[in-house]
XYZ file of C-alpha atoms in Angstrom:
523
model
C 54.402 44.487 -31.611
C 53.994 47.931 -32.703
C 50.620 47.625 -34.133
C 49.649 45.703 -31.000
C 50.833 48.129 -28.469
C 49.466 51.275 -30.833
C 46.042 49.360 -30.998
C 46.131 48.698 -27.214
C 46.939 52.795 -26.711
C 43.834 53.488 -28.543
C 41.548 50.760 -26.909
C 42.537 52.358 -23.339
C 42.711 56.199 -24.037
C 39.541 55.523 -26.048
C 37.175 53.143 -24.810
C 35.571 56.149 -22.569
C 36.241 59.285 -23.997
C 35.394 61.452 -27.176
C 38.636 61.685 -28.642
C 40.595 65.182 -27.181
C 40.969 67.901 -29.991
C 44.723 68.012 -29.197
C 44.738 64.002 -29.251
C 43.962 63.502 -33.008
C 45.455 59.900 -33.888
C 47.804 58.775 -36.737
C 46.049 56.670 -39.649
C 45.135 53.514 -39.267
C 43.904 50.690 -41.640
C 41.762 50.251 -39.085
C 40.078 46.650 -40.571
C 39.830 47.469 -44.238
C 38.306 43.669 -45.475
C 39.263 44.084 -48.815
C 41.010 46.224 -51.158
C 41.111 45.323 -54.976
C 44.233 43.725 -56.850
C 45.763 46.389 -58.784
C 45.082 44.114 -62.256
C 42.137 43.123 -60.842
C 39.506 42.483 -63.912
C 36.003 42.477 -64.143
C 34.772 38.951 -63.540
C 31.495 39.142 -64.323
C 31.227 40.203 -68.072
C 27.745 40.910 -67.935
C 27.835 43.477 -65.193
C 26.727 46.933 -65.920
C 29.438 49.076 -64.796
C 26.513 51.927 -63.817
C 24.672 49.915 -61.010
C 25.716 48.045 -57.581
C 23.803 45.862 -55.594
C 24.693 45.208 -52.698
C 23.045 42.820 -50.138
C 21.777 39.638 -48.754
C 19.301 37.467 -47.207
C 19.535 38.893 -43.928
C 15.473 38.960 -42.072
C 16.082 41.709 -40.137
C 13.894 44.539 -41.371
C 15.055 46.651 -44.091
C 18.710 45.361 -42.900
C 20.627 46.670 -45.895
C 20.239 50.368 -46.740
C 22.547 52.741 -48.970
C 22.290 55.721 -47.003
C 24.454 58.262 -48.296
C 27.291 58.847 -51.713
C 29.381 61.571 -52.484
C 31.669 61.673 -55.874
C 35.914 62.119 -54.831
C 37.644 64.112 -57.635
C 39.382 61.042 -58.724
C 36.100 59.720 -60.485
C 35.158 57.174 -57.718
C 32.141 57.361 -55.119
C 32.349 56.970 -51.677
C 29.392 55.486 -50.120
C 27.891 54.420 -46.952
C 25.256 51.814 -46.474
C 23.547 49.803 -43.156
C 24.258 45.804 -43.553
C 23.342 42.730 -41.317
C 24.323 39.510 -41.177
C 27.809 37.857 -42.935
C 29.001 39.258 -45.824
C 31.403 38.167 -49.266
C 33.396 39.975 -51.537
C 35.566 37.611 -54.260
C 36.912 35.211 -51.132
C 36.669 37.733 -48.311
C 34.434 37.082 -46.048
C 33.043 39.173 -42.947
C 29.854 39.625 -40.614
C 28.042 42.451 -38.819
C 29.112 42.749 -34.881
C 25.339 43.087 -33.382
C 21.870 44.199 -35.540
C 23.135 46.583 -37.996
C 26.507 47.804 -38.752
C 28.120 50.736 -41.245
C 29.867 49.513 -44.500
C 32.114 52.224 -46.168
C 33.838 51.839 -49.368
C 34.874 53.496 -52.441
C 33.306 52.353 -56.018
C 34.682 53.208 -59.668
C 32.151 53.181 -61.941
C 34.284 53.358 -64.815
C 34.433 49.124 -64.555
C 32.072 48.380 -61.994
C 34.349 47.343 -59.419
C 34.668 48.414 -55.672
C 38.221 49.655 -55.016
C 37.633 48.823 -51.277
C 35.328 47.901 -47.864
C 35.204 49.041 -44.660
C 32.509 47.049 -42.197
C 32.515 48.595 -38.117
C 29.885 48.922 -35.851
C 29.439 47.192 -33.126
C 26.888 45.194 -30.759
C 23.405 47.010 -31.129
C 22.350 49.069 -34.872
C 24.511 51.558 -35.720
C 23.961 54.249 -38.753
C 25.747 56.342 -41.515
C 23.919 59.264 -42.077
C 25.686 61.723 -44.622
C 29.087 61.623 -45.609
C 31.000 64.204 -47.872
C 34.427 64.974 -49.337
C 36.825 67.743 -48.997
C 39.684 68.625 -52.070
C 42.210 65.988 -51.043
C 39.478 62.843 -51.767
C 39.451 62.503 -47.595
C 35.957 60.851 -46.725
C 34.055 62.668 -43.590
C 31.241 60.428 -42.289
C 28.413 61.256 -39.697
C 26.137 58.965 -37.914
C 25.242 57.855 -34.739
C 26.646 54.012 -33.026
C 25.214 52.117 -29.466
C 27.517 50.479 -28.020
C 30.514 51.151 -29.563
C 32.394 51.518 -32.648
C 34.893 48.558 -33.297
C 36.843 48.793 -36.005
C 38.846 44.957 -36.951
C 42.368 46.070 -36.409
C 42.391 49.305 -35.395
C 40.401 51.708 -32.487
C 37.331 51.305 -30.451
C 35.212 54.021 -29.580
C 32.662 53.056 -26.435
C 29.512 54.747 -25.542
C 30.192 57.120 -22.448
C 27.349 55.848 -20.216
C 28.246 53.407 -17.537
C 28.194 49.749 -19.164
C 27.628 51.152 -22.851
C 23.992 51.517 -21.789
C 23.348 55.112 -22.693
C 21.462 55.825 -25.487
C 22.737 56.304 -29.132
C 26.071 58.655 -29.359
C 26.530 61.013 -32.258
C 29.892 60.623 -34.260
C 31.941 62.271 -37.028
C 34.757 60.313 -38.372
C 37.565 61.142 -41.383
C 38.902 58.746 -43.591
C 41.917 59.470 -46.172
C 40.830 58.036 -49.747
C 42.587 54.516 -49.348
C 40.137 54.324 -46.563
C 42.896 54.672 -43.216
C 40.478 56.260 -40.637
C 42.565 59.875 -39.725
C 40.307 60.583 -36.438
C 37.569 60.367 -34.784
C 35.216 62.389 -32.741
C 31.752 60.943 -30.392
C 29.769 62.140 -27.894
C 26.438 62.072 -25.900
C 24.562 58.670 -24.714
C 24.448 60.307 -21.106
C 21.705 58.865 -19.492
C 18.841 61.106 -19.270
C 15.145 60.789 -16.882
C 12.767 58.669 -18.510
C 10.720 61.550 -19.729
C 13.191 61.947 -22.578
C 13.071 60.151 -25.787
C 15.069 60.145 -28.516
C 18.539 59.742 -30.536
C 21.963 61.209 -30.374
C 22.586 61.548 -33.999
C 24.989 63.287 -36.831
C 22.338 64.023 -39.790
C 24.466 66.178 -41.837
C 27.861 67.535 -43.137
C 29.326 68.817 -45.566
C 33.250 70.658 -46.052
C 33.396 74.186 -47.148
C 35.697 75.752 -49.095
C 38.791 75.251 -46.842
C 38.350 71.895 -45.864
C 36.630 72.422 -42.447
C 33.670 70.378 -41.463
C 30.797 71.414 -40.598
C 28.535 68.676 -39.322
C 24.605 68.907 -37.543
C 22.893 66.441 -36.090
C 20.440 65.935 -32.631
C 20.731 65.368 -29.093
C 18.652 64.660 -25.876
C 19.494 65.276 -22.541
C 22.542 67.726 -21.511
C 25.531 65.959 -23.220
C 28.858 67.164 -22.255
C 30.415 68.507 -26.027
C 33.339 70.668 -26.582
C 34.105 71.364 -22.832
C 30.394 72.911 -22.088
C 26.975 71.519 -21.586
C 24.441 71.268 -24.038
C 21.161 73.264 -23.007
C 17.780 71.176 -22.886
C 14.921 72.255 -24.768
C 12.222 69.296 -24.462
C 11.325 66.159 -23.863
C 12.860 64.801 -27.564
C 16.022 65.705 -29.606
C 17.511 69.274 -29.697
C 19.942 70.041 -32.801
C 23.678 71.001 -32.634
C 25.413 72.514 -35.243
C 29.517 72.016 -34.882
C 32.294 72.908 -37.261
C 35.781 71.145 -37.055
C 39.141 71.677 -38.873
C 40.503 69.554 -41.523
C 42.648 68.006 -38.473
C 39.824 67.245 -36.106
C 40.017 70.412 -33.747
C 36.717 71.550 -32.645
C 36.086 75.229 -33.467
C 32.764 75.800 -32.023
C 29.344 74.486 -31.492
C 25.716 76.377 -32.057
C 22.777 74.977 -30.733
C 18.939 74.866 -31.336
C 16.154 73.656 -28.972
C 12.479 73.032 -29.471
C 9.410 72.861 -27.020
C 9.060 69.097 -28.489
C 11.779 67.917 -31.146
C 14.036 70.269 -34.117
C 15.757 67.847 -35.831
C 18.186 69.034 -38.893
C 18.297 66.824 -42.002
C 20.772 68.975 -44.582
C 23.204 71.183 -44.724
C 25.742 72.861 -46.906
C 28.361 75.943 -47.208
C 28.033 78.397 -50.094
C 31.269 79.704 -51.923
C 32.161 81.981 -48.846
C 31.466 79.397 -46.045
C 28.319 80.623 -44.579
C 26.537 77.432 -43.576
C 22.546 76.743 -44.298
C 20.919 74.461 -42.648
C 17.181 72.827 -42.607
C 15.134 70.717 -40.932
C 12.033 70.063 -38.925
C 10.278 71.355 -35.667
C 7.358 70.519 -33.116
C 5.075 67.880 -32.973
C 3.457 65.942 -35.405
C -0.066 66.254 -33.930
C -0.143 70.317 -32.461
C 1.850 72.763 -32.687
C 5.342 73.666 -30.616
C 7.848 76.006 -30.430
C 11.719 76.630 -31.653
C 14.241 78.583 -29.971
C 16.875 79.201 -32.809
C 19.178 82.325 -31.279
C 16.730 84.771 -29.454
C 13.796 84.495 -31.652
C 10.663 82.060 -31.146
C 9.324 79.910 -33.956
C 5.938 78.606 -33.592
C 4.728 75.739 -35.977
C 1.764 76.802 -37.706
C 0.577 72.886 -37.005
C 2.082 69.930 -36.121
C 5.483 70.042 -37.356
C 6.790 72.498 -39.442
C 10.073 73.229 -41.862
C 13.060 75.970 -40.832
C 15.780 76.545 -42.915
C 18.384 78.896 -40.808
C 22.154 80.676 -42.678
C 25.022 81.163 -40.588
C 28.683 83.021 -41.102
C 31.518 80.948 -41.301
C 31.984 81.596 -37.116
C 28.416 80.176 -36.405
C 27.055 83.440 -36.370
C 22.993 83.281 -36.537
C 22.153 85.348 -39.919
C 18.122 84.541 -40.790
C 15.807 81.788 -40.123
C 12.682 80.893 -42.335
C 9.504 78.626 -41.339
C 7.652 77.184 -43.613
C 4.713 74.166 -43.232
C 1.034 73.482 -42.971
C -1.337 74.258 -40.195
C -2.387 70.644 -39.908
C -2.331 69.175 -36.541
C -3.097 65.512 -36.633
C -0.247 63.735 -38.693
C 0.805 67.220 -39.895
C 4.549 66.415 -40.859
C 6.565 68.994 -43.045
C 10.172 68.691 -43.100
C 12.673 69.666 -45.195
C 14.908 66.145 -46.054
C 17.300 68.059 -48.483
C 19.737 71.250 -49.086
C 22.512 72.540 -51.666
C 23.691 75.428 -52.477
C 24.182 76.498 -56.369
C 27.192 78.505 -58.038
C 25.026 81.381 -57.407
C 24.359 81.134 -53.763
C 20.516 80.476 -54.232
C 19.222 77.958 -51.914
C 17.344 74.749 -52.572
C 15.614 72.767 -50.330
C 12.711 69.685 -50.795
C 11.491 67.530 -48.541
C 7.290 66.346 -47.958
C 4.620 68.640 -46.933
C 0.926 67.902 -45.649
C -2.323 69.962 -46.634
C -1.627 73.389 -47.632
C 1.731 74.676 -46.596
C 2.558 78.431 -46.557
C 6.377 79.396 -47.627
C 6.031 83.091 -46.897
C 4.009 84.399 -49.505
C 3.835 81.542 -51.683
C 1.150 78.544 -50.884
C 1.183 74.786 -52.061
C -1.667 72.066 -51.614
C -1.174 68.406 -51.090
C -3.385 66.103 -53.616
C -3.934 63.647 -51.244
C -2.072 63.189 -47.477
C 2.104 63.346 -48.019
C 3.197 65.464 -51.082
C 7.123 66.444 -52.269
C 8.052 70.178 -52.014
C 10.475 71.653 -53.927
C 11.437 75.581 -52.677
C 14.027 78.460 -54.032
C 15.580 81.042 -51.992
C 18.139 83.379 -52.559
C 21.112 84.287 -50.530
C 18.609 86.816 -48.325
C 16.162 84.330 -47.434
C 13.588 85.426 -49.382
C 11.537 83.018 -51.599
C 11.678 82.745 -55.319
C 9.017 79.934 -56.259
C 7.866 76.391 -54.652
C 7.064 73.552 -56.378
C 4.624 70.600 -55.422
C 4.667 66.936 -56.604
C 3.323 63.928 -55.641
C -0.212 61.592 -56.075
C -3.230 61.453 -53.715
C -1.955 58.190 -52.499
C 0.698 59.685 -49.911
C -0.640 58.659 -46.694
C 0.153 55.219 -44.237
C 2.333 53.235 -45.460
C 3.324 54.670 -48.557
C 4.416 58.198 -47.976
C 5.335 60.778 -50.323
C 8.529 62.737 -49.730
C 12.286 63.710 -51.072
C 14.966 62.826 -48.715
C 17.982 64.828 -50.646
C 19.378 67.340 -53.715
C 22.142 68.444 -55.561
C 22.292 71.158 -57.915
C 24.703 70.134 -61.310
C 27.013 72.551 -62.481
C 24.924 74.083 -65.489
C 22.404 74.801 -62.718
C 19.745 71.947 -62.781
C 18.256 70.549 -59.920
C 18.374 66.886 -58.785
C 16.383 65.205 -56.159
C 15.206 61.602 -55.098
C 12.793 60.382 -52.866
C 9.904 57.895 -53.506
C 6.245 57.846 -54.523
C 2.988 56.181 -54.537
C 0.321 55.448 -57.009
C -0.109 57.929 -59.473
C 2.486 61.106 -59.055
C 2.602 64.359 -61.363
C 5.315 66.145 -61.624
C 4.383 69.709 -63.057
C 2.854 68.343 -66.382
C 4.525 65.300 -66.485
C 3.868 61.821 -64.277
C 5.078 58.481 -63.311
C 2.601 55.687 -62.264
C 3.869 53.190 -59.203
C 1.019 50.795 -58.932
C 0.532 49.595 -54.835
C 4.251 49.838 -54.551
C 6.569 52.772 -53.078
C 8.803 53.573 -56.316
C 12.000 55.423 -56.073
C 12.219 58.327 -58.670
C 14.918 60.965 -59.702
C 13.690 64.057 -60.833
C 15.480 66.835 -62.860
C 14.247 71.123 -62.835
C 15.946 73.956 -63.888
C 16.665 76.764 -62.351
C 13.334 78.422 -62.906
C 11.454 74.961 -61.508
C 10.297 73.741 -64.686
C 10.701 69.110 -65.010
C 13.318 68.650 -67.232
C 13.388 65.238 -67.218
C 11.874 62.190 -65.104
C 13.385 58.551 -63.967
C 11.165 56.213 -61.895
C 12.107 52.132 -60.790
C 9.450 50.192 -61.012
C 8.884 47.496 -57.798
C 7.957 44.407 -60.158
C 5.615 42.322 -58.372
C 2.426 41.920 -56.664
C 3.391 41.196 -52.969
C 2.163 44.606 -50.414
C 5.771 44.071 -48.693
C 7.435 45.515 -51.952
C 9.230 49.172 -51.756
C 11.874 51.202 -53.156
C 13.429 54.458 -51.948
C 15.817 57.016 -53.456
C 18.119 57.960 -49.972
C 21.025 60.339 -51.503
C 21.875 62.092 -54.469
C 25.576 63.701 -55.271
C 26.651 65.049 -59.111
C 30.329 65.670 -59.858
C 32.068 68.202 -62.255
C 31.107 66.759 -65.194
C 27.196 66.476 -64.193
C 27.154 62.584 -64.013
C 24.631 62.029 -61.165
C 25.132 58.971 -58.341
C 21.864 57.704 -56.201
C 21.929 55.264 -53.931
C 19.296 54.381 -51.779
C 17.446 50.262 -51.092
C 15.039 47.989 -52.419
C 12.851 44.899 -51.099
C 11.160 43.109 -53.274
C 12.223 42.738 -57.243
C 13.019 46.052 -59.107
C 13.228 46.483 -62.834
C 16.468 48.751 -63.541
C 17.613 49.324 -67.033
C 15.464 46.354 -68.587
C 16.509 44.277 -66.129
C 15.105 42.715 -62.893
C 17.013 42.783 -59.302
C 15.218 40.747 -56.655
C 16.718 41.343 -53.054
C 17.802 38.625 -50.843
C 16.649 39.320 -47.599
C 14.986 41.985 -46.361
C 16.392 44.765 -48.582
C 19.123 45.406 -50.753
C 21.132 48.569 -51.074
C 21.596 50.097 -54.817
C 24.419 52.516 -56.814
C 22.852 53.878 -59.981
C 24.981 55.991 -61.988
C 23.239 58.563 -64.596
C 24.716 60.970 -67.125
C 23.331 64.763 -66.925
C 20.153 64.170 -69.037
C 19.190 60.568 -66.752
C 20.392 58.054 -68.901
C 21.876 55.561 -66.950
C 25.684 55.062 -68.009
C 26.177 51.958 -68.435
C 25.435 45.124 -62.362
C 26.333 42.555 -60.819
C 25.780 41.497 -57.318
C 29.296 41.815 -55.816
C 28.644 41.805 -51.810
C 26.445 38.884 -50.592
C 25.140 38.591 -46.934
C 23.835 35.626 -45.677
């Protein structure tokens, strides 16, 4: 009766409303699906403790993703992934609500096994974006949900436009490390005049160094967030940078708008909280402009890369541009962000033609190339690196989509590539097929080592791509990312079963990979 009427307290104070700052609720299971025996054994004696699978045979369009990792302290990973369709684990079953729900869970790699699973979404796609980790092993996820976010036996969040049809709503949520959601916070899908296009959408977070959350992410419209009104900038998504407390409190929110679209991709907090943050601005066939504080960025063509520092209170500190001065299909963005032990900043993403990053200048070989950029705490650029083949154009783009710097320094970054890619002197060959890679520099942008995963097959459907990247203490590195098609990983071939499957690769601090067995099947 208690867990009925607590459920029913949620559903009501809930179903229209961000939750209040001073209304954070108590944890909740919240529909956890499975959680592992505690002498639970490895069934499967040939699984490599060092990869996951995860997926099934689900049509819908690249239907299973792994879109974001982060390592807990304890020696797990948390990870978030997209899945459709009806899923098993041992003899639990479960299915997605609508097109495309969010599956969270926590994976040991130590014996292969997923502690435990987390499915919600609800009755049109839904997305996990970024997730991170604060000291206690507590799991902050970002995203952005349609209809509403259902979770089995515990709260639902609703879209706030009349009759769930506004459009997508941006949400943070925080989950303790047994996976008992701690709260909740969502807002936008107003409806907005059919001039504006777009997503409501968390993109990034991370936790700085006392456990407040800082999370970024886009909006259209005027969305009612923290008590005030978001300004308007364009006719596509604006960006909003927010920072919360460990308990869910909202301290403040900073905004950017564009004359056509800024949408941030990464951010991260340096050892005395001030927050960096990148991203992309304007159009992708001429120029526009960004209004970040009182100054006006103008892409040098199409759209163009900022990276922006702020002080723990959201203070505006320096913004940098960087990009090409292409205008048709001229897309630079900047995918990727962290923060070393030094407070230099890294950033990667794709570039097109020859981009300027103030003094220094890269050229493309061919359409969509990887960047690879250092600044220092000031802003001020210490080298850029290009790689990538001349076959980065249509449907098999070039680009990095995230980074992590290890503790000895090292860089590490995934993305995917095309063709034939070079990577300072060294390359890696894909065939017709978009690969995934993970790539290693040091501090002074020199390769230190390479890792590509070869599509196997002859089929044009066939791809790979390298979503997130996290390393813990120790420098082991965790990608996840999907594949669709048949992959060749560690001598061994993975065919998906539907329309992509999501992958957990786990990698020492030179790239060998530590140590797979299907364990989640949709069908």
């Amino acid at each position: 009766v208690v867990t009925f009427l607590l459920v029913l307290y949620f559903f009501l104070t809930n179903r229209e409303t961000a939750i209040s700052p001073n209304k954070v609720p108590e944890p909740q299971d919240a529909g956890i699906i499975y959680r592992r025996p505690v002498a639970y054994e490895n069934p499967d004696n040939s699984r490599n403790p060092a990869i996951q699978i995860i997926g099934g045979d689900s049509q819908s369009p690249d239907s299973d993703q792994g879109r974001a990792v982060c390592w807990l302290s304890s020696g797990d990973i948390a990870f978030a992934s997209t899945y459709d369709g009806q899923g098993t684990l041992d003899t639990f079953l479960f299915s997605s609500r609508g097109k495309r729900d969010i599956l969270l869970g926590t994976y040991r790699p130590e014996d292969g096994n997923i502690n435990w699973l987390l499915p919600f979404g609800g009755d049109v796609r839904d997305m996990p974006r970024a997730i991170a980790t604060d000291s206690k092993n507590n799991i902050i996820l970002t995203g952005d949900f349609g209809s509403a976010l259902n979770f089995k036996d515990g709260p639902s969040y609703r879209a706030k436009a009349k009759d769930n049809a506004g459009l997508h709503e941006f949400f943070v949520a925080k989950f303790d490390a047994t996976g008992k959601i701690q709260w909740l916070d969502h807002a936008g899908g107003n409806s907005v005049s059919y001039k504006q296009t777009g997503f409501n959408a968390g993109t990034a977070i991370a936790v700085d160094r006392n456990d407040d959350i800082i999370v970024a992410g886009t909006y259209i419209g005027a969305p009612e967030y923290g008590g005030e009104t978001l300004p308007v900038g364009g006719p596509n998504e604006d960006t909003f940078i927010a920072k919360y407390s460990e308990k869910g409190l909202l301290k403040w929110v900073k905004t950017m708008t564009g004359e056509y679209q800024i949408v941030p991709h990464a951010i991260d907090t340096d050892a005395q909280g001030n927050i960096f943050v990148c991203g992309s601005f304007g159009h992708h066939n001429y120029s526009g402009e960004a209004y970040i504080g009182r100054d006006t960025f103008k892409s040098y063509g199409g759209r163009d890369i900022f990276l922006a520092k702020y002080d723990p209170e959201g203070v505006l500190l320096w913004v940098k541009q960087a990009g090409s001065a292409q205008n048709n299909n001229g897309y630079d963005a900047a995918n990727g962000l962290s923060i070393d032990k030094d407070g230099n900043c890294y950033i990667t993403g794709f570039f097109v033609g020859e981009a300027t990053f103030d003094e220094e200048k890269i050229s493309s070989r061919g359409g969509r190339d990887i960047f690879l950029a250092k600044y220092n705490s000031a802003g001020t650029i210490i080298w850029v690196q290009r790689a990538g083949g001349s076959q980065g154009n249509g449907p098999m783009p070039e680009g990095a989509n995230s980074i992590c710097t290890t503790p000895e320094g090292n860089i590490i970054l995934t993305g995917d590539f095309a063709g034939t890619a070079y990577f300072g002197s060294d390359s890696l060959v894909a065939g017709n097929h978009s690969n995934f890679f993970v790539a290693s520099y040091d501090s002074s942008g020199l390769v230190t080592w390479l890792r590509q995963f070869s599509i196997e097959g002859l089929d044009d459907f066939q791809k790979a791509d390298g979503f997130d990247v996290d390393v813990n203490a120790s420098g082991q590195i965790v990608v996840t990312g999907y594949f669709l098609g048949s992959i060749m990983i560690d001598s061994k071939i993975y065919s998906s079963q539907g329309n992509g499957d999501i992958f957990i690769l786990v990698f020492d601090k030179e790239g060998v990979l530590l140590s797979a067995g299907r364990t989640v099947q949709f069908s």
